[in-house]
Coordinates of C-alpha atoms and ligand atoms in Angstrom, one line a residue:
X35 CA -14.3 -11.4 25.7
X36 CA -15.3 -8.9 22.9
X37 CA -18.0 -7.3 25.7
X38 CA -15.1 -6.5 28.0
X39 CA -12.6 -5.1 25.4
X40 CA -11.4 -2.1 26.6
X41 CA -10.8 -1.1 23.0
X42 CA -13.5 0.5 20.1
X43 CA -14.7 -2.4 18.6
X44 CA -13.9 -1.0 14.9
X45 CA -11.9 -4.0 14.0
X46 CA -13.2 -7.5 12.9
X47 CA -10.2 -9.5 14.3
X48 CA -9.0 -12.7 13.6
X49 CA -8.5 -15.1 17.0
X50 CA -4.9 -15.5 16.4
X51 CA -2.3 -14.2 18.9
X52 CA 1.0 -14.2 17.2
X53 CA 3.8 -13.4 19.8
X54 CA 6.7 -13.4 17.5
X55 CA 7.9 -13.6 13.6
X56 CA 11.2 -14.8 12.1
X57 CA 11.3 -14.1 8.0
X58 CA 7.9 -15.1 6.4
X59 CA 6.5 -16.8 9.3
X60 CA 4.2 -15.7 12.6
X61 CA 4.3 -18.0 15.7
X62 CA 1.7 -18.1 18.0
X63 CA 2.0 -17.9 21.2
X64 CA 0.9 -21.9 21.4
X65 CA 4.3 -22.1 18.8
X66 CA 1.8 -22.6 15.6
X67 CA 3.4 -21.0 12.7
X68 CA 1.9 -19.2 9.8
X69 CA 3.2 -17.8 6.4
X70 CA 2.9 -14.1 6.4
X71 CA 1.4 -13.1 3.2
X72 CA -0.5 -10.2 4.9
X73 CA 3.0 -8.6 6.4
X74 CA 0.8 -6.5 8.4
X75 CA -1.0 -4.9 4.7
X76 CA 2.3 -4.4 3.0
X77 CA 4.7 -3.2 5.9
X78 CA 6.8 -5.9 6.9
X79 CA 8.5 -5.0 3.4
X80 CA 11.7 -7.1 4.8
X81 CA 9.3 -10.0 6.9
X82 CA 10.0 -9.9 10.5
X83 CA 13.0 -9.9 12.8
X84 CA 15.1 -8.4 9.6
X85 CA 19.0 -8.5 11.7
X86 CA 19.5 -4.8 9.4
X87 CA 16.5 -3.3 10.8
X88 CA 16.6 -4.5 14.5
X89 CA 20.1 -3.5 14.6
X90 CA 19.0 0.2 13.2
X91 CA 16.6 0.4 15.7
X92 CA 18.0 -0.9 18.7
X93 CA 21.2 1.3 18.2
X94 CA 19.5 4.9 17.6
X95 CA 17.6 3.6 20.4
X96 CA 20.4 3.7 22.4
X97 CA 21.4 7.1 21.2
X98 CA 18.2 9.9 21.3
X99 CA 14.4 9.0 20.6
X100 CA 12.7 12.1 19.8
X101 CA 14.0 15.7 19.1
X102 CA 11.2 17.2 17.0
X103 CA 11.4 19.5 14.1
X104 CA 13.0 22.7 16.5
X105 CA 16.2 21.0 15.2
X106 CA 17.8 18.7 12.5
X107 CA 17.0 15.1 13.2
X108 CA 19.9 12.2 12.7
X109 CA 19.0 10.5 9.8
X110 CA 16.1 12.7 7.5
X111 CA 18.9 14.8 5.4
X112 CA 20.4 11.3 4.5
X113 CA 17.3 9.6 4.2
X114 CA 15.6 12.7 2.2
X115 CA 18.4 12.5 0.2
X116 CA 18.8 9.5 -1.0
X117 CA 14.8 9.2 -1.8
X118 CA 15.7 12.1 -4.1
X119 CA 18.3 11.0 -5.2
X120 CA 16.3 7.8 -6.0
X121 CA 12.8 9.4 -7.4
X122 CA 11.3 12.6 -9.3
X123 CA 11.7 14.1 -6.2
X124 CA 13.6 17.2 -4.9
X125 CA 12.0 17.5 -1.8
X126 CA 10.7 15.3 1.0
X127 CA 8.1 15.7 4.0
X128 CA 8.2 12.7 6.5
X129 CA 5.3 11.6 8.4
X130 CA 3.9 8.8 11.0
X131 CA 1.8 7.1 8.5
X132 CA -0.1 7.2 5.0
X133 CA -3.3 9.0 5.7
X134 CA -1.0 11.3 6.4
X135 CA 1.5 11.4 3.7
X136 CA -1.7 11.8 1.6
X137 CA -2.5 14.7 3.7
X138 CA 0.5 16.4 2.9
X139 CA 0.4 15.5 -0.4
X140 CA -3.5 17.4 -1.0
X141 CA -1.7 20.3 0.8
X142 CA 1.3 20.4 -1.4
X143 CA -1.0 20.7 -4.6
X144 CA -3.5 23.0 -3.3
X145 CA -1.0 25.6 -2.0
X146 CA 0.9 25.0 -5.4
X147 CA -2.5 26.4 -7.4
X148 CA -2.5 29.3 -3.9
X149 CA 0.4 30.5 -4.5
X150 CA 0.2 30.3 -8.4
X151 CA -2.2 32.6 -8.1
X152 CA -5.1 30.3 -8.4
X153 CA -6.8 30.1 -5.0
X154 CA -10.1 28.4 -6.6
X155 CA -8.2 25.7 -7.6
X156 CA -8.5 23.0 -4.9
X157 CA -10.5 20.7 -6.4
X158 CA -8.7 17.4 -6.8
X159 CA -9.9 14.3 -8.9
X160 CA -9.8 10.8 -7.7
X161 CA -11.5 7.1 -8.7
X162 CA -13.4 5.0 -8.1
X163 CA -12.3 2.2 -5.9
X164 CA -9.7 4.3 -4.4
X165 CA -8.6 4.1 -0.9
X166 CA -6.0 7.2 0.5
X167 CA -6.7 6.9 4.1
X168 CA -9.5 7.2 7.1
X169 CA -8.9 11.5 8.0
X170 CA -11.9 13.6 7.2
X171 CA -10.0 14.8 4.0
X172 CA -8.7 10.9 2.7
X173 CA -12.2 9.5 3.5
X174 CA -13.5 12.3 0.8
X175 CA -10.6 11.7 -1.6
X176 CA -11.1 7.6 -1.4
X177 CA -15.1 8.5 -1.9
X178 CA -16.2 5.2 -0.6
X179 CA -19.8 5.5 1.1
X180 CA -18.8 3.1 3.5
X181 CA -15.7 4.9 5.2
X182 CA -17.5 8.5 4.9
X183 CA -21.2 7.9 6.6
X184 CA -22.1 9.4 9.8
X185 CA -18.9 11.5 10.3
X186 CA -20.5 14.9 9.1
X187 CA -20.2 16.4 5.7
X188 CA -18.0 15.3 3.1
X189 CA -14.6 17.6 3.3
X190 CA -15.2 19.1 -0.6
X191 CA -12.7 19.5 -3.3
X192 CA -12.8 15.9 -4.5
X193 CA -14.1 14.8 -7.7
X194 CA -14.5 10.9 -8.3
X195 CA -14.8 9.5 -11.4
X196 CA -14.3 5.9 -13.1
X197 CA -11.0 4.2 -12.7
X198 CA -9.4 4.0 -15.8
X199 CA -11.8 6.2 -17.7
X200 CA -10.1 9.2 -19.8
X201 CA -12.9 10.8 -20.8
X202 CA -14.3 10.7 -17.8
X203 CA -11.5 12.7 -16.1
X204 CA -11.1 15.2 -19.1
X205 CA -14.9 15.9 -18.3
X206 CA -14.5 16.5 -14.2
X207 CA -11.7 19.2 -15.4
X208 CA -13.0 22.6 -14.4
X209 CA -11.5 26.2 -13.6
X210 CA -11.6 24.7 -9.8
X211 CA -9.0 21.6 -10.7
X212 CA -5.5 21.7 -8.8
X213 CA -4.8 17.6 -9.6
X214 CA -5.3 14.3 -10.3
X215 CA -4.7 11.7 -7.5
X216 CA -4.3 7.9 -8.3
X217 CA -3.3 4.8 -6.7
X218 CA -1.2 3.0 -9.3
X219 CA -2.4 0.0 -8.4
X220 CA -4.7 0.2 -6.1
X221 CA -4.7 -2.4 -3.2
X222 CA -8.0 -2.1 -1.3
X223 CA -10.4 -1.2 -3.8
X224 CA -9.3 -5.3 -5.0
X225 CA -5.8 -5.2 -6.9
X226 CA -6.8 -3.1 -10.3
X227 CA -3.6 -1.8 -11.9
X228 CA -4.0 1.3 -13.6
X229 CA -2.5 0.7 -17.2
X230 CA 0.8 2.3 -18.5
X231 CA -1.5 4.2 -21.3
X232 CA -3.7 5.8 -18.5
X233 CA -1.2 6.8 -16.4
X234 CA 0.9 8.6 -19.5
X235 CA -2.3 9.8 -20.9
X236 CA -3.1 11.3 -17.0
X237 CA 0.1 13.0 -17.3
X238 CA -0.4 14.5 -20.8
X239 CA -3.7 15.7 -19.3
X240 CA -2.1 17.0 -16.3
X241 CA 0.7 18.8 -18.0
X242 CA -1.6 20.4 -20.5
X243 CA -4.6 21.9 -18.4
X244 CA -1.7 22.8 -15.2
X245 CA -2.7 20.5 -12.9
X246 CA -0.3 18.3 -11.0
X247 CA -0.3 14.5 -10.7
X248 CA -0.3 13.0 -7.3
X249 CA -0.1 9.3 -7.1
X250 CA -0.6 7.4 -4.3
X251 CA 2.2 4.8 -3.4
X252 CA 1.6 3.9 -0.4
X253 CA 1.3 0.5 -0.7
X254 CA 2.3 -0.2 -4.4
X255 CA 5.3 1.8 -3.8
X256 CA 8.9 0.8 -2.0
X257 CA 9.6 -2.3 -4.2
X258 CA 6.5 -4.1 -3.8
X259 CA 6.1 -3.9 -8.0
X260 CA 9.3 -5.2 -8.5
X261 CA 10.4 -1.5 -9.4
X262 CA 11.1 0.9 -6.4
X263 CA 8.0 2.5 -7.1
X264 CA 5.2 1.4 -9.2
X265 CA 4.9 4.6 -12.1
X266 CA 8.6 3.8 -12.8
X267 CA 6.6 1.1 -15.3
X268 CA 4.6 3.4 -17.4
X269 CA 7.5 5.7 -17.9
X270 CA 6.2 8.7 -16.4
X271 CA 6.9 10.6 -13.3
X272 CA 4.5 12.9 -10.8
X273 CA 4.8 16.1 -9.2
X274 CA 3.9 15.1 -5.7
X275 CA 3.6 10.8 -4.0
X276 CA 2.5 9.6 -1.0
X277 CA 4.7 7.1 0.7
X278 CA 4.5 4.8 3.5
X279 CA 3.5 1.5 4.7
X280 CA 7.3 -0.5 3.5
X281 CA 9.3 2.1 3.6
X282 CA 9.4 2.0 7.6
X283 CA 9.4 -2.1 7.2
X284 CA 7.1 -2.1 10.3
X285 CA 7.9 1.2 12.0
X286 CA 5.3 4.0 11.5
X287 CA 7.0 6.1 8.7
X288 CA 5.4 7.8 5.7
X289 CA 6.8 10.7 3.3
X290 CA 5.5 13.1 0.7
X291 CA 7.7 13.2 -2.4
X292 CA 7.7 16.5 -4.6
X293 CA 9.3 18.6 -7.0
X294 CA 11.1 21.7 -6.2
X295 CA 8.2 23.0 -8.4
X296 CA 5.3 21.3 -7.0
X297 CA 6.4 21.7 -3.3
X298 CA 7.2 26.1 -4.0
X299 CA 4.0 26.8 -1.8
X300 CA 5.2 24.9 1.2
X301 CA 7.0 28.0 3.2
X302 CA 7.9 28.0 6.6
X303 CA 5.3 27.1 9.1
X304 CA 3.0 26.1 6.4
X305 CA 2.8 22.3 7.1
X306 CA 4.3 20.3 10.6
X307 CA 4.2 17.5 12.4
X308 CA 5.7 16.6 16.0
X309 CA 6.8 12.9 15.7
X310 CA 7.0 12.9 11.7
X311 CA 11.2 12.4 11.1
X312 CA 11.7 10.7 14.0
X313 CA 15.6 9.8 14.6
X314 CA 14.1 6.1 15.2
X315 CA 12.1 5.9 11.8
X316 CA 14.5 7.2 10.4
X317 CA 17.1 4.8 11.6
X318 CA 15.0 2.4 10.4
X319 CA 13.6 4.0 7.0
X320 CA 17.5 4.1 6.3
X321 CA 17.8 0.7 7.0
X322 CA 15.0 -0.5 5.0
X323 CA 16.7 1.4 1.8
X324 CA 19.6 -0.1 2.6
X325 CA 18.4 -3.4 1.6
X326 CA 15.6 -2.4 -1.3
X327 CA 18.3 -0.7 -2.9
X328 CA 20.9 -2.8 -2.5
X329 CA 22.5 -4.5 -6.4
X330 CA 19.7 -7.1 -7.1
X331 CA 17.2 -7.0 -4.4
X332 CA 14.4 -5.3 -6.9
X333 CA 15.4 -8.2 -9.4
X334 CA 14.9 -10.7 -6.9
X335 CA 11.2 -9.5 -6.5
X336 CA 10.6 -9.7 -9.6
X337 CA 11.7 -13.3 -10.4
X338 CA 10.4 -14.3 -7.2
X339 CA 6.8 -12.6 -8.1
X340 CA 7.1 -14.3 -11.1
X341 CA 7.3 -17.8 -10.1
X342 CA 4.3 -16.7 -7.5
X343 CA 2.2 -15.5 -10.2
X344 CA 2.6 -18.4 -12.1
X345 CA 1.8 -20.8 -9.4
X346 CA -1.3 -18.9 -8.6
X347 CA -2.4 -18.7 -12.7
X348 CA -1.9 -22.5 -12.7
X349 CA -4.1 -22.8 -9.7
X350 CA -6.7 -20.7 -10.9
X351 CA -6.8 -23.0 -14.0
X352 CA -7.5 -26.2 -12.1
X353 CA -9.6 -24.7 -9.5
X354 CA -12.1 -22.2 -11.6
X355 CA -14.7 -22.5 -9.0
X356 CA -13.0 -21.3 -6.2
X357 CA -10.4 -19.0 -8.4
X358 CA -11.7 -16.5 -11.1
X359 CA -8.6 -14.3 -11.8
X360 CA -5.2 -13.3 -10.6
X361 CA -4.6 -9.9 -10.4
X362 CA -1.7 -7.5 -9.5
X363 CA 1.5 -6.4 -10.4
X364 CA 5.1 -7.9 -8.5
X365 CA 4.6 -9.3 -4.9
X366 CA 1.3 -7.3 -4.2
X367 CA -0.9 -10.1 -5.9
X368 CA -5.0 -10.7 -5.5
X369 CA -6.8 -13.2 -6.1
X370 CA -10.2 -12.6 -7.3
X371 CA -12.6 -15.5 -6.0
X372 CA -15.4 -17.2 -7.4
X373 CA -16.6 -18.0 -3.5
X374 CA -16.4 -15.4 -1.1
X375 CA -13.3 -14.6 -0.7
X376 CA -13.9 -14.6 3.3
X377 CA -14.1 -18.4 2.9
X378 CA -11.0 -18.7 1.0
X379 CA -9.5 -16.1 3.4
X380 CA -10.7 -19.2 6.0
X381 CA -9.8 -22.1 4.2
X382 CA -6.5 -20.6 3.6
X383 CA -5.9 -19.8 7.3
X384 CA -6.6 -23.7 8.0
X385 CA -3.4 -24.2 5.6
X386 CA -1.4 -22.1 8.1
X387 CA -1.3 -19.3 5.4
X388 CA -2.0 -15.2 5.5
X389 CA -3.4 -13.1 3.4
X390 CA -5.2 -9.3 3.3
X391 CA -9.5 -9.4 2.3
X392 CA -9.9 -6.3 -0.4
X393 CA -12.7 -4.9 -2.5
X394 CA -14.3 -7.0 -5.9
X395 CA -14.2 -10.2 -3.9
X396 CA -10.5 -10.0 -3.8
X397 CA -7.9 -11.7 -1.5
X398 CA -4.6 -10.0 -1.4
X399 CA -1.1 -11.8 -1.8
X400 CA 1.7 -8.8 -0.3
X401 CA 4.5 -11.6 1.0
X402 CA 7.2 -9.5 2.3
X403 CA 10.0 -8.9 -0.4
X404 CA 12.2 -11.0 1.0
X405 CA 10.3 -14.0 0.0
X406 CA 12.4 -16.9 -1.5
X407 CA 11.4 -19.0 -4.2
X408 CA 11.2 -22.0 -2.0
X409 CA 8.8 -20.1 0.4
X410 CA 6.6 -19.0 -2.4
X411 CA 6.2 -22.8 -3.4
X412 CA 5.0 -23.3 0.1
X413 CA 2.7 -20.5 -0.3
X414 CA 1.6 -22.1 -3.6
X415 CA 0.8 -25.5 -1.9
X416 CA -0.9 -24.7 1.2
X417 CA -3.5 -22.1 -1.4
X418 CA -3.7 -25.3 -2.8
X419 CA -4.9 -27.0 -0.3
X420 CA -7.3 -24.5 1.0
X421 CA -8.7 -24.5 -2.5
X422 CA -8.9 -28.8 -2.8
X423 CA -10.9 -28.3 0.6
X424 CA -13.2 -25.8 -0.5
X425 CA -13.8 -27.5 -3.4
X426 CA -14.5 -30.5 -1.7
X427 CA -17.1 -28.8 0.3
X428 CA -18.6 -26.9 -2.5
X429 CA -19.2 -30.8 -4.1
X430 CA -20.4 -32.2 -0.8
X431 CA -22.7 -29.1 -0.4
X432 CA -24.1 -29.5 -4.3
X433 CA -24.5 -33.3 -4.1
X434 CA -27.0 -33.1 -0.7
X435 CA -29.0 -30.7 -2.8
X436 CA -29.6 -33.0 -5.9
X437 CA -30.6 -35.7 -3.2
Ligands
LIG194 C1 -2.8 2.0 3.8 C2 -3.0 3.0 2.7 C3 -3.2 4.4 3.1 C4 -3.3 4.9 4.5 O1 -2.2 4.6 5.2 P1 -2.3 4.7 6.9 O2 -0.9 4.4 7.3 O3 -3.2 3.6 7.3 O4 -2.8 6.0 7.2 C5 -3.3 5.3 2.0 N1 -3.3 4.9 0.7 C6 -3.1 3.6 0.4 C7 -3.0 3.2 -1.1 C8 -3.0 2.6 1.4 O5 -2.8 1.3 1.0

């Protein structure tokens, strides 16, 4: 089967064929189901088959498709405006995905230093850990050896240092810095949260040597924290974020936030995209706000994620030899393993229940936000399962050896 593939082979794909979802669950095509606590890596924000969205969709789709950027497109004032209206932000760039948003973003802050009249400013620091896309310029900015071999030099301008260490960053500050770009929390480098101290202290440090602070809220962003977007915690704001993955609830949609400020370099015909602002991501971007920002919806996250988290702690307490940690912030959860976290990945699966691999031996938890409480006790049980199985195993496996 995999010889025939038609496709590259750059995926290591599960053998499961879902054919539809409803909520929190995937059916099969045999009519198994399975609790969706991958939602596609943080998209399906609002599960699957969301009446709002399909009803969006379905209508603009009956209306016009694609325009491109020659004129205005139905449905990116409105949704511009009420991301600004929402955010830091005063202006908005939409894109097809988060790679590039992120592009965008690096853009926005080195034209910012251009037309500042600091042209040598480009470089850009970034951590450890971090993951901003797969273009040549995100592979640089994520740093990771993995993602950048064998696809020619390394784009330059990016500056990596530890995540989480100040000093560190105040060191990689030279006459060549334009910003600082973070991940609040980052999701594949294995759930590490940046803390509300670093990320006020990397805005002291931004506003005092000129440099902007981009953060990267791709995934973290749009809810998923419990606030609409993660740096809302710490306080601060940033000049310029990357948006995407829930924000189009499972239609490709991503956007660059900035202030008027931060975004004064991007003049006509200095950025574009065909697709990006499409009336039908838009539609549905529109939708998907209509719901997140609805009276209660981020409060329902967050007493939902709480109940989650606490299941999960209480698990990792009883089970401390498959479990070593719970991690995360809201509804994007991880749980560090003691065993590979493949097999738990496994084991889980067995129980009927989804979740996302990351780095640190991490599994990731990113139920869609419209998880109930009742569903998240499902969750709980069935990670319980996988993890009284495993166990089991890991006991069978240690008591051949003594014999
Ligand atoms: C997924 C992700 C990206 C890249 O988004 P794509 O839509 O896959 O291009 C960038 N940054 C973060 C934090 C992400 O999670």
């Amino acid at each position: 089967m995999a010889e025939a593939s038609p496709l590259y082979q750059t995926y290591m794909r599960a053998p499961l064929r879902f054919e539809r979802g409803e909520g929190v669950w995937l059916y099969t095509e045999d009519g198994d189901r399975y609790l969706d606590f991958a939602a596609g890596v943080a998209v399906n924000s609002l599960g699957h088959a969301h009446p709002h969205l399909i009803e969006a969709l379905t209508t603009q789709a009956g209306k016009v498709w694609h325009l491109s950027n020659l004129y205005d497109v139905p449905g990116q004032e409105t949704l511009g405006r009420r991301l600004t209206e929402a955010t830091f932000a005063d202006r908005v760039f939409f894109t097809n995905s988060g790679a590039e948003a992120l592009e965008c973003a690096i853009k926005t802050a080195r034209r910012y230093q251009f037309v500042k009249g600091h042209p040598e400013r480009f470089h850009i620091i970034t951590f450890e850990g971090a993951f901003h896309g797969r273009t040549i310029a995100t592979i640089a900015a994520g740093g990771q050896e993995k993602y950048l071999e064998g696809f020619g030099p390394k784009a330059p301008g990016f500056d990596q240092v530890p995540f989480g260490d100040l000093d560190a960053v105040k060191a990689a500050i030279t006459e060549e810095t334009a910003a600082i770009l973070i991940e609040p929390v980052q999701g594949e480098g294995g759930l590490r949260t940046a803390s509300n101290e670093f990320l006020r202290a990397l805005r002291q440090i931004c506003d005092d040597n000129g440099l902007l602070l981009v953060l990267d809220e791709v995934q973290c962003g749009v809810g998923r924290t419990g606030k609409l977007f993660a740096h809302e915690w710490a306080g601060i704001t940033p000049d310029i974020m990357a948006v995407a993955k829930g924000i189009g609830g499972g239609f490709p949609l991503g956007a660059c936030l900035a202030t008027e400020e931060a975004a004064s370099g991007m003049k006509a015909g200095t950025h574009g995209s065909t697709y990006g602002g499409n009336p039908l991501a838009m539609a549905v971007g529109n939708a998907v706000l209509d719901v997140v920002l609805a009276d209660g919806f981020l409060e329902h996250v967050r007493d939902v994620a709480l109940v989650f988290r606490q299941g999960l702690a209480s698990l990792k307490d009883r089970y401390p030899d498959i479990i070593e940690e719970i991690r995360g912030e809201g509804l994007m959860l991880g749980i560090k393993a003691t065993v590979p976290n493949t097999d738990l990945l496994m084991a889980m699966r067995e129980e009927h229940v989804l979740g996302v691999p990351a780095g640190d031996n991490v599994i990731r938890l990113l139920p869609p936000l419209i998880l109930t409480v009742e569903e998240a006790r499902e969750g709980l049980k069935r990670i319980e399962q996988a993890a009284e199985h495993l166990q089991g195993k890991l006991k069978a496996a240690s008591s051949n050896q003594g014999r």
